[in-house]
Coordinates of C-alpha atoms and ligand atoms in Angstrom, one line a residue:
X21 CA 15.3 13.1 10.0
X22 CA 17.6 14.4 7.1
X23 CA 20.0 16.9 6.0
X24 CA 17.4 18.0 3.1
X25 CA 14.3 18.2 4.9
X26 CA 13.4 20.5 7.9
X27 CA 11.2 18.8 10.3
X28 CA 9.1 21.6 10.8
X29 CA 8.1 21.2 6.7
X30 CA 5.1 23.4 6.4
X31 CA 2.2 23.2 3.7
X32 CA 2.6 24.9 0.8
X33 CA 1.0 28.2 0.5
X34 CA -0.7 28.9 -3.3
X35 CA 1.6 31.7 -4.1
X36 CA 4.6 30.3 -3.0
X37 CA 3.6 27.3 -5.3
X38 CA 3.0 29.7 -8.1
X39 CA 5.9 31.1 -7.9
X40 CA 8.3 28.6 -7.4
X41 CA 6.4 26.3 -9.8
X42 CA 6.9 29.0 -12.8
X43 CA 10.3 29.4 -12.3
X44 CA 10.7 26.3 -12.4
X45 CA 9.4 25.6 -15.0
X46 CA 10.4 28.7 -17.0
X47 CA 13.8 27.5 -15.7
X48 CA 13.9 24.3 -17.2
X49 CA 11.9 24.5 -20.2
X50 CA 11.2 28.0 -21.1
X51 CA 7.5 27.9 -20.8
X52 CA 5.0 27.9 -18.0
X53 CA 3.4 24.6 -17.0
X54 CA 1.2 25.1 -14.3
X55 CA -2.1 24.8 -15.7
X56 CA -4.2 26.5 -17.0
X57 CA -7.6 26.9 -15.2
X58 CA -9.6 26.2 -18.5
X59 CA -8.2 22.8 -18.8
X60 CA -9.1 21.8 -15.3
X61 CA -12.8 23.6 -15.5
X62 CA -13.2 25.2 -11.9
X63 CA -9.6 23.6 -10.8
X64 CA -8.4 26.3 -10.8
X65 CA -4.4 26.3 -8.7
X66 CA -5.7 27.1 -5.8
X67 CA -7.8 23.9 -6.2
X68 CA -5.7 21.5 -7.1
X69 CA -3.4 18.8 -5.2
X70 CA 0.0 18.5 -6.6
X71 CA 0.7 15.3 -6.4
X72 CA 4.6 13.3 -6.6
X73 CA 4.9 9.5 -7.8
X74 CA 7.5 8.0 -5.9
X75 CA 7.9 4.7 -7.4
X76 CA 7.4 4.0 -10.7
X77 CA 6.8 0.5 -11.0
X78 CA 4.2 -1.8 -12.0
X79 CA 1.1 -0.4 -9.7
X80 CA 2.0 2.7 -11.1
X81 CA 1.1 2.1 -14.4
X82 CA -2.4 1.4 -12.4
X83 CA -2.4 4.2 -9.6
X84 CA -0.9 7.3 -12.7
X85 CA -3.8 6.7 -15.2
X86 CA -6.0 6.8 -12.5
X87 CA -4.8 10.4 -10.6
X88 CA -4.8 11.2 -14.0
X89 CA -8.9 11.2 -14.2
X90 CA -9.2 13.7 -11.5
X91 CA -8.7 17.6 -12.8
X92 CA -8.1 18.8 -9.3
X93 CA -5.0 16.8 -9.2
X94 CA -1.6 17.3 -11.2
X95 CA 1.5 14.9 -11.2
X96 CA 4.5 17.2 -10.9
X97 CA 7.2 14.8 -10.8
X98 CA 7.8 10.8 -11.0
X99 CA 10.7 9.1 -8.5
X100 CA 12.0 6.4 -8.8
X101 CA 15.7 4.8 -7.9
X102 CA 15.4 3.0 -11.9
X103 CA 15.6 4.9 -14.6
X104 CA 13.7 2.5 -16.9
X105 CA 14.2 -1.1 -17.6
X106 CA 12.3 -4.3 -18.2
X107 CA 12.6 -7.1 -15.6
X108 CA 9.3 -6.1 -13.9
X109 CA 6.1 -8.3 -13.8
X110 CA 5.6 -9.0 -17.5
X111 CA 7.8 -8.9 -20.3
X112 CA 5.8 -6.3 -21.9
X113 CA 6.5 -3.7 -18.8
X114 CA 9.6 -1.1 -19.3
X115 CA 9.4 1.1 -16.5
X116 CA 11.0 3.2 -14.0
X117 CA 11.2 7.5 -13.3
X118 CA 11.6 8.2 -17.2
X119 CA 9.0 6.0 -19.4
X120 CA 6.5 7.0 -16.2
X121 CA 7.4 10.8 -16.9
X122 CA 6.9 10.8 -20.7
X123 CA 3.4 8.7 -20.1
X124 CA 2.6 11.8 -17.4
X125 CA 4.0 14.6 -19.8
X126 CA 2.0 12.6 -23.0
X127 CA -1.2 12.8 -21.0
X128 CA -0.9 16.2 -19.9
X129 CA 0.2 16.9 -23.3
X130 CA -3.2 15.7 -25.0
X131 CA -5.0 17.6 -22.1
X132 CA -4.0 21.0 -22.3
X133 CA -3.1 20.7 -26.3
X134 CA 0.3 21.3 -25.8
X135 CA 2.5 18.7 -27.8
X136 CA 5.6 19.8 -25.9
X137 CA 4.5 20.2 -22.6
X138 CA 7.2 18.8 -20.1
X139 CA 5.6 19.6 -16.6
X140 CA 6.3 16.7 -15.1
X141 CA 10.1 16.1 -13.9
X142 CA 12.2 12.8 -12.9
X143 CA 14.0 12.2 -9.8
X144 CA 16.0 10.0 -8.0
X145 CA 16.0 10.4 -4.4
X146 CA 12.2 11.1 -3.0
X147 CA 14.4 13.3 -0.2
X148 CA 14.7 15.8 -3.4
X149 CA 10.8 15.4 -3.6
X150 CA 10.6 16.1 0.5
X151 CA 11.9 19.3 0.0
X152 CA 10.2 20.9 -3.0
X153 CA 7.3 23.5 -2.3
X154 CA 5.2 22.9 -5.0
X155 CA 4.5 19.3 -3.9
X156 CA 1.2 18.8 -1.8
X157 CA 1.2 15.2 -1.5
X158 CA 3.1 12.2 -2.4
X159 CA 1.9 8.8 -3.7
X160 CA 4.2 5.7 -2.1
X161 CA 4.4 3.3 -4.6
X162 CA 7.3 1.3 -3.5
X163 CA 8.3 -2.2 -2.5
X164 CA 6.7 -2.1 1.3
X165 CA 10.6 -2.5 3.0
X166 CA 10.2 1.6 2.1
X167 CA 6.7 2.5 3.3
X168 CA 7.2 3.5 6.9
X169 CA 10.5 5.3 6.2
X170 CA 9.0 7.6 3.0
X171 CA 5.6 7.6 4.5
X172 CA 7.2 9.5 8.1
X173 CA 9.4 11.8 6.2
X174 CA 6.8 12.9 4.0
X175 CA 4.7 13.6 7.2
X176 CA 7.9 15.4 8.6
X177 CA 7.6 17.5 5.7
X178 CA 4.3 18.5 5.4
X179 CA 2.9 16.0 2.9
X180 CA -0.4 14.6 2.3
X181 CA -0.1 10.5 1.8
X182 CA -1.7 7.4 -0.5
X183 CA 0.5 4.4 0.7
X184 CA 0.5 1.0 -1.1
X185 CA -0.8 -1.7 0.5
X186 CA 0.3 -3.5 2.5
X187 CA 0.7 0.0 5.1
X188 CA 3.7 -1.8 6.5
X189 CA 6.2 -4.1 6.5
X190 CA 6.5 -5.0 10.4
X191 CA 4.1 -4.0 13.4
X192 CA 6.6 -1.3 14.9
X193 CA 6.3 0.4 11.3
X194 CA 2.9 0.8 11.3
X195 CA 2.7 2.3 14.8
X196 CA 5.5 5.1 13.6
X197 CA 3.6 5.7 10.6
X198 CA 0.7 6.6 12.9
X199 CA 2.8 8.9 15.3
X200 CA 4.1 10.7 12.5
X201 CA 0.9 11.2 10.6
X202 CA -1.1 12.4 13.7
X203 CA 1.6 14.7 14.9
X204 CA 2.0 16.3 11.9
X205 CA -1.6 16.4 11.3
X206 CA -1.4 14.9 7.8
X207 CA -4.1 13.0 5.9
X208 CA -2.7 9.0 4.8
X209 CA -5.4 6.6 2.3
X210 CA -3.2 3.3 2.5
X211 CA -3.8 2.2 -1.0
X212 CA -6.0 -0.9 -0.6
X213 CA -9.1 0.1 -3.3
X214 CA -11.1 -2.3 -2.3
X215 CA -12.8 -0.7 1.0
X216 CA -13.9 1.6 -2.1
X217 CA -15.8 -1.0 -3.9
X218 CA -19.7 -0.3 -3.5
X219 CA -20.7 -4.4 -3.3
X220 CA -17.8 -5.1 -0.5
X221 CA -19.6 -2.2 1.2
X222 CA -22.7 -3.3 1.0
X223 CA -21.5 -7.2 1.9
X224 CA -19.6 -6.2 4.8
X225 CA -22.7 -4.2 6.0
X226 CA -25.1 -6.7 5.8
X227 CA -22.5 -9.0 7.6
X228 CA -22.0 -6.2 10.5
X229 CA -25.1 -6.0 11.1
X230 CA -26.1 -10.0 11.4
X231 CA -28.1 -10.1 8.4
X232 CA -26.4 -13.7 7.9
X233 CA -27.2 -14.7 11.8
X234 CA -24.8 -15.0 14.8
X235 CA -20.8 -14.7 12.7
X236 CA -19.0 -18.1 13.1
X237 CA -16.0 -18.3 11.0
X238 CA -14.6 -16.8 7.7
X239 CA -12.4 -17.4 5.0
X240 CA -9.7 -15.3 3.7
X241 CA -8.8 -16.1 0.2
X242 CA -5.3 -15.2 -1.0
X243 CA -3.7 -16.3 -4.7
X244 CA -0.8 -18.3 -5.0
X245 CA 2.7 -17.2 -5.8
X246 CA 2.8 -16.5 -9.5
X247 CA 6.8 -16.6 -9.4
X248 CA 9.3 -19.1 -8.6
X249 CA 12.3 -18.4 -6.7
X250 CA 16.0 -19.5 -8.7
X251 CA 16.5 -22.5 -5.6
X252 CA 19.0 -23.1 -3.3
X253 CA 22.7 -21.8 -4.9
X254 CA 21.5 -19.1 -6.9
X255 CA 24.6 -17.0 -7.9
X256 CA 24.8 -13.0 -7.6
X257 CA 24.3 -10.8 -11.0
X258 CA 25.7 -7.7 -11.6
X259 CA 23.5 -4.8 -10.9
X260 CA 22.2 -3.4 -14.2
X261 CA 23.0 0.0 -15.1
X262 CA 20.4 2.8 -14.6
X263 CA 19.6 1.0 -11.3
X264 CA 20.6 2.8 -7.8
X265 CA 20.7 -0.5 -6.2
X266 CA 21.8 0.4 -2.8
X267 CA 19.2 3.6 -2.8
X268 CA 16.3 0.3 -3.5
X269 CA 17.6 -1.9 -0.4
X270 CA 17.6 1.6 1.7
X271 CA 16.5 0.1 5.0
X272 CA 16.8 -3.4 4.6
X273 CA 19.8 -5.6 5.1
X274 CA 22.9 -5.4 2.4
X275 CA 22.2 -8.1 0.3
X276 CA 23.7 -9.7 -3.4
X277 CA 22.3 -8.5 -6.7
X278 CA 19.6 -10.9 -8.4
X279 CA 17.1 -9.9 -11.2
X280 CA 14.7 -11.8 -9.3
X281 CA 15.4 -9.9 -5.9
X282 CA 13.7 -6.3 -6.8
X283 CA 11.4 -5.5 -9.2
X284 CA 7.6 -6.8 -8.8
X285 CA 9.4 -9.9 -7.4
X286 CA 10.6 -8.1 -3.9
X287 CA 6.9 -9.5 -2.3
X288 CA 8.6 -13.2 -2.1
X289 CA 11.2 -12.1 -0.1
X290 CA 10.9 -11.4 3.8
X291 CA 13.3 -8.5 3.6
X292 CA 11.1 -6.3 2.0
X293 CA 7.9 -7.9 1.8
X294 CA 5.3 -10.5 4.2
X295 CA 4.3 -12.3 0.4
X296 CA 0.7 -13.2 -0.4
X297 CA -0.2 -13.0 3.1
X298 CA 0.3 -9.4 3.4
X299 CA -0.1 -8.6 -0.5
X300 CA -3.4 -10.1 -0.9
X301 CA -3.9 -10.5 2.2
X302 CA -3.7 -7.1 3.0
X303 CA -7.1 -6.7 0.4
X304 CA -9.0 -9.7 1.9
X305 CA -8.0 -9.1 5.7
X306 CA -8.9 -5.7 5.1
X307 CA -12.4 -6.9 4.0
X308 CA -12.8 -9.8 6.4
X309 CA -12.0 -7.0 9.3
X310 CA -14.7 -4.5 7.7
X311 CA -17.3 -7.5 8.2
X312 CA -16.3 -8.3 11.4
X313 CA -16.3 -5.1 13.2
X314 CA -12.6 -2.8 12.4
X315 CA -13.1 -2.2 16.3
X316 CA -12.5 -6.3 17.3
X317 CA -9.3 -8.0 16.9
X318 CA -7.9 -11.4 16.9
X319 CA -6.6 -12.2 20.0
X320 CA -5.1 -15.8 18.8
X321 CA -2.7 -16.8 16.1
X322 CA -2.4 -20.6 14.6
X323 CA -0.4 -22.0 11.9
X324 CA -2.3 -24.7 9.8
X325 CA -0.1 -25.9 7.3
X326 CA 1.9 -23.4 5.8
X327 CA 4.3 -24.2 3.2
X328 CA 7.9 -22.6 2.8
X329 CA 10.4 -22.6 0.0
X330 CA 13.4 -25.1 0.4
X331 CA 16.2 -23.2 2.8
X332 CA 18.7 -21.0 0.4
X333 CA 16.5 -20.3 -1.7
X334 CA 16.6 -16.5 -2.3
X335 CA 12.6 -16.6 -2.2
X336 CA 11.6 -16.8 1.5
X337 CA 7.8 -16.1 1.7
X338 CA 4.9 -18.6 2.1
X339 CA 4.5 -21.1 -0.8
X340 CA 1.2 -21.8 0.8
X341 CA -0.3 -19.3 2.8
X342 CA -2.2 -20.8 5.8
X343 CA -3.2 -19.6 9.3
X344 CA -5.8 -19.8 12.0
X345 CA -6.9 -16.6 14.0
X346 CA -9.7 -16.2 16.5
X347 CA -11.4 -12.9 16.9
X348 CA -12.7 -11.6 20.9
X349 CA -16.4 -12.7 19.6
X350 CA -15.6 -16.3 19.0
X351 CA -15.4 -15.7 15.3
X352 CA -12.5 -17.9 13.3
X353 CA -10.4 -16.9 10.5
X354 CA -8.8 -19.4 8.0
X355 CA -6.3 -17.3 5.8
X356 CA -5.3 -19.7 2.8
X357 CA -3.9 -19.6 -0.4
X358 CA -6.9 -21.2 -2.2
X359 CA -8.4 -19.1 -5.1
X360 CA -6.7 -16.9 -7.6
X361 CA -7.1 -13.0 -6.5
X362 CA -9.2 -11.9 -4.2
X363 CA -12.1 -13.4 -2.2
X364 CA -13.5 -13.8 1.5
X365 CA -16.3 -15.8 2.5
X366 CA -18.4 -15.4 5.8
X367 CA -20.5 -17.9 7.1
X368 CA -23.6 -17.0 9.7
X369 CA -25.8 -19.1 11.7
X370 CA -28.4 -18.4 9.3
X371 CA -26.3 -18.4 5.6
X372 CA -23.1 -17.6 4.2
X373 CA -21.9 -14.4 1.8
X374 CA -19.2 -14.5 -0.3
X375 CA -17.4 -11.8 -1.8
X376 CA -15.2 -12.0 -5.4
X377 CA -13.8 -8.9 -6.7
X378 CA -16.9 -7.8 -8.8
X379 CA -19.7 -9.5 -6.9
X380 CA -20.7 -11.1 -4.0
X381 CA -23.6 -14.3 -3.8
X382 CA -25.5 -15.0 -0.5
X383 CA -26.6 -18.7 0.3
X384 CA -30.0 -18.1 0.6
X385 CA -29.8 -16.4 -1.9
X386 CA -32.7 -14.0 -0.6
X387 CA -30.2 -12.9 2.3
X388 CA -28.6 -9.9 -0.5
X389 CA -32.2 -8.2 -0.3
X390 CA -32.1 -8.1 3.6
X391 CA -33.1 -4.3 4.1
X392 CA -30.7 -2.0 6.2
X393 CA -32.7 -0.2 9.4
X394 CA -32.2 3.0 10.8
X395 CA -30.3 1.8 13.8
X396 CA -27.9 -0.5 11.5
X397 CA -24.3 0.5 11.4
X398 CA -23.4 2.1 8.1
X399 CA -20.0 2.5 6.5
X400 CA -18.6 6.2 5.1
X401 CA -19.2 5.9 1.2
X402 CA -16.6 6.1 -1.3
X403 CA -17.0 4.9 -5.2
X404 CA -12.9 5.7 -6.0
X405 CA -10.0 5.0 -3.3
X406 CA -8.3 7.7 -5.3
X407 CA -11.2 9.9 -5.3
X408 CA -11.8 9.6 -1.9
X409 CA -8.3 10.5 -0.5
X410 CA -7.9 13.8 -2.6
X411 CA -11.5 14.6 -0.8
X412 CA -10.1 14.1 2.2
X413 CA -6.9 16.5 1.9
X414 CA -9.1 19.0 0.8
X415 CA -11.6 18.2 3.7
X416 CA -8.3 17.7 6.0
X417 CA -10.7 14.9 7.5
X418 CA -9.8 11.5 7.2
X419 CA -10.7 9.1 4.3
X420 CA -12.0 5.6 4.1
X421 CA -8.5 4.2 5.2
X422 CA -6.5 5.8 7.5
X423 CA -3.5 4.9 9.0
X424 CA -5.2 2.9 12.5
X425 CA -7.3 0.7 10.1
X426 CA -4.6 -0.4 7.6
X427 CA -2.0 -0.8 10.2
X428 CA -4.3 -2.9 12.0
X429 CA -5.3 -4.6 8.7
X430 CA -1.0 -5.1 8.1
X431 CA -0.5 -6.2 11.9
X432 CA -3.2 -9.0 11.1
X433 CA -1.3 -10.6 8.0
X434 CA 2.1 -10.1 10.2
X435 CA 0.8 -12.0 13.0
X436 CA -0.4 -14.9 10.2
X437 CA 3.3 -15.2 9.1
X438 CA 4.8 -15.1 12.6
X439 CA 2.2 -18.1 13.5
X440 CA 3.4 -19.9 10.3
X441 CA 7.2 -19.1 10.5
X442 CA 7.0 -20.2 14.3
X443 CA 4.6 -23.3 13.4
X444 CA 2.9 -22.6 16.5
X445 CA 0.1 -21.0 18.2
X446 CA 0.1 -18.1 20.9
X447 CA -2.1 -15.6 22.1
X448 CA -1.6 -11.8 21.4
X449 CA -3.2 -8.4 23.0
X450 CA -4.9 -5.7 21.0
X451 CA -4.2 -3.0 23.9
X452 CA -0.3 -3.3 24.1
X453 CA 0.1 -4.8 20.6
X454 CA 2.7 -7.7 22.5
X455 CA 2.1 -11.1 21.7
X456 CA 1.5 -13.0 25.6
X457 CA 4.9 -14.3 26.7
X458 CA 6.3 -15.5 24.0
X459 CA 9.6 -13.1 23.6
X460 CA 10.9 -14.6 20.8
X461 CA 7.6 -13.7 18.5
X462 CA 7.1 -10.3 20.2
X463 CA 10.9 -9.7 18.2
X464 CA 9.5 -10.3 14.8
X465 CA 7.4 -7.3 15.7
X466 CA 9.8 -4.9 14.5
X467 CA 13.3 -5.3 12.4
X468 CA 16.4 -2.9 12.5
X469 CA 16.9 -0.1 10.0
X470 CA 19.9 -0.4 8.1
X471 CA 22.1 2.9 8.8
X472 CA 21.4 5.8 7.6
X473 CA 17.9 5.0 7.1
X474 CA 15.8 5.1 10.6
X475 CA 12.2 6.1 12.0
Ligands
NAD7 N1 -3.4 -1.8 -4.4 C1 -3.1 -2.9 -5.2 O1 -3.9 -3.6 -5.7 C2 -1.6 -3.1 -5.5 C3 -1.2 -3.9 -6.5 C4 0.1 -4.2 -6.8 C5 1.1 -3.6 -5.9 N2 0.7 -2.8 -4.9 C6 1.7 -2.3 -3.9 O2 2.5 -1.3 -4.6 C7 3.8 -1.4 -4.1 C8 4.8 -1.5 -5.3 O3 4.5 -2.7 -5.9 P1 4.9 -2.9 -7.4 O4 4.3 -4.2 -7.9 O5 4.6 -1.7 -8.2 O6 6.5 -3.1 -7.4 P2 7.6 -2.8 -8.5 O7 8.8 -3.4 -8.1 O8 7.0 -3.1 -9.8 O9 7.7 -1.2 -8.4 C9 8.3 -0.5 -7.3 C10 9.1 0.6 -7.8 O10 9.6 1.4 -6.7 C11 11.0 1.7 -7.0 N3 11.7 2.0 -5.8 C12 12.3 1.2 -4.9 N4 12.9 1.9 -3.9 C13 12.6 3.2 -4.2 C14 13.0 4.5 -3.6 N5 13.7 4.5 -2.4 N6 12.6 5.6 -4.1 C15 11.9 5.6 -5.3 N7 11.6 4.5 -6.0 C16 11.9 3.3 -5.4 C17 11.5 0.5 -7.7 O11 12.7 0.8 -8.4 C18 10.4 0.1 -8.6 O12 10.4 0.8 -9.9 C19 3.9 -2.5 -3.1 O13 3.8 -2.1 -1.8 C20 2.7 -3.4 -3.5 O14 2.1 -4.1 -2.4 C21 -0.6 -2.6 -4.6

């Protein structure tokens, strides 16, 4: 794929990692910095997944602190194309490779008692990241225009993935995100935590398994934008410094410089993002799917309503998210921008459930103490999305969402914005992944890869 990495990357082996890690590290800073097997308790090197951050942006600050809580994990390095700046979702945020690398080296500092401990590096260019031995897996947290392209080199070279939600930012990405990942027999958890959440479980299992009746419809809630685009005539700015601009577009389309055009704000724009219907939607499809069956898919798309922003404005992503999908058992899906958050309700023949992000309430209410039988489905546990993808590296089996079931998940919330960009309906088959005769939506399938950047 690139000069840097060999396609034939192969896993690191411990004493390679030793020794290239200590030299390193003596290298740099005159000191070891692998750690010590006392701090980690039986985590010993052999133990432990080294892990790279590439992107450093505001879900970092939530994804770091928690790889952070796992002692069989390390953080070796932090990439990102920003050195460190504000402009990201709140004022109060100054991110990018460096502050992220002091928070990593401060932590790591308190851990192992060493004040100047400096085992975690910065980087620019996640190729550099590729190609280092002593890196086990990588942790894609960048805008999603970069997903498929960092998630199939890091496959190329051997690497273990979490991806962000959503897994993709067209269909055809998330189909060469599951080549590579099966072909070089990697292990990806796409980033969406709440398939880890024990009361979605135990929702979407009593819904599975028709605790609520015969399934007729559900609702997929998805919050609002919580920025504004500038409007039609907004003017270019001048890139600030610290800030590989071009390196941040990487695959999408050469565009003007506008503070409100990358950081956090990238989800309102279709270049790199699907906006709320992908963003959240990516959460509460995933859940509405788990209730359903992850084996049944919609098989028609509907707009109903959708709102857009006025043309020229540099935002370009739903105002109001709102779409109408029917699933091969009769069941319908509204997709709306109604609640703040997260939130899917399901509705039965015989009562409804609805899930929030901490709870879910059942109407009767005596439909949460239906009891599971032996021959009810059940759904793999995990208490930590995190958690449960370090498990499965070590395990080499696959975690609680692998590539097929968030790229179905992100091929859902596509189809919803192709519906409500076309403003009308049309049919679409699971098997082939076309949408029926209708060549003009089958096109916003997949987008072309700005040079040099390709699958
Ligand atoms: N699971 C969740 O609940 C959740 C919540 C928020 C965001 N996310 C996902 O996380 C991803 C990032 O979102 P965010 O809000 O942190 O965005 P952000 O803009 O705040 O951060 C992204 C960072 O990636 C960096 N970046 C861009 N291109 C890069 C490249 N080629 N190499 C290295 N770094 C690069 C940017 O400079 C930026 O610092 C998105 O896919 C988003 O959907 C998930």
């Amino acid at each position: 794929m690139n000069k840097h990495i060999s396609r034939s990357g192969s896993r690191l082996h411990r004493r390679d990692f030793l020794r290239s890690t200590a030299a390193l590290a003596a290298a740099a800073f005159g000191a070891p910095y692998i750690m010590p097997s006392s701090v980690f308790g039986k985590n010993s090197p052999s133990n432990r997944i080294t892990l790279a951050i590439i992107g450093c942006g505001n879900q970092s600050t939530v994804d770091i602190p928690e790889w952070l809580k796992n002692d069989d994990c390390q953080i070796v390095t932090c990439c990102d194309v920003n050195r460190g700046s504000r402009g990201y979702r709140d004022d109060k945020q100054f991110l990018g490779r460096e502050p992220q690398r002091n928070f990593v080296n401060k932590a790591y500092a308190k851990k192992t008692g060493n004040d100047s401990y400096k085992g975690c590096d910065a980087c620019i260019d996640f190729r550099d990241v590729l190609a280092r031995k002593d890196v086990d897996a990588v942790a894609i947290i960048t805008p999603d225009h970069w997903h498929a392209v960092q998630t199939i080199m890091a496959a190329e070279a051997g690497k273990d993935i979490y991806c962000q939600k959503p897994l993709s930012l067209t269909v055809r990405d998330g189909q060469e995100m599951i080549k590579a990942v099966r072909k070089h027999n990697r292990i990806l958890q796409c980033g969406s935590q709440w398939r880890s959440k024990a009361h979605i479980r135990q929702a979407c299992e009593l819904v599975l398994n028709g605790k609520l009746g015969k399934l007729q419809r559900v609702e997929s809630y998805v919050a609002e934008n919580n920025f504004k685009g500038p409007g039609p005539g907004w003017k270019a700015e001048p890139v600030p410094e610290g800030f590989d601009y071009n390196f941040w577009l990487g695959p999408a389309p050469q565009a003007p410089y506008h503070n409100l055009r990358c950081f956090y704000k990238f989800r309102f724009i279709l270049d790199y993002s699907g906006g709320q219907t992908t963003n959240f939607g990516h959460h509460s499809n995933g859940v509405v799917r788990w209730g359903v069956c992850d084996d049944l898919f919609p098989t028609e798309f509907e707009d109903a309503g959708s709102e857009w922003p006025e043309k020229g404005d540099l935002f370009t992503t739903p105002t109001k998210v709102s779409f109408r999908a029917k699933f091969p058992n009769g069941v319908e899906l509204f997709c709306h921008t109604n609640k703040p958050g997260f939130g899917v309700r399901f509705e039965g023949s015989e009562g409804s459930l609805e899930i929030g992000s901490s709870k879910f309430e059942c109407k009767p209410a005596s439909l949460k103490d239906a009891v599971l039988g032996g021959n009810d489905k059940r759904f793999a546990i995990s208490e930590n999305h995190y958690r449960n993808f370090l498990d499965a590296v070590k395990a080499r089996k696959d975690g609680v969402e692998p590539a097929e079931v968030a790229h179905r998940t992100s091929m859902l919330c596509h189809l919803g914005n192709i519906a409500m960009l076309l403003k009308r309906k049309f049919k679409f088959d699971p098997q082939t992944e076309q949408i029926v005769g209708d060549d003009e939506a089958n096109k916003m399938l997949s987008r072309p890869l700005r040079a040099p950047w390709h699958y």
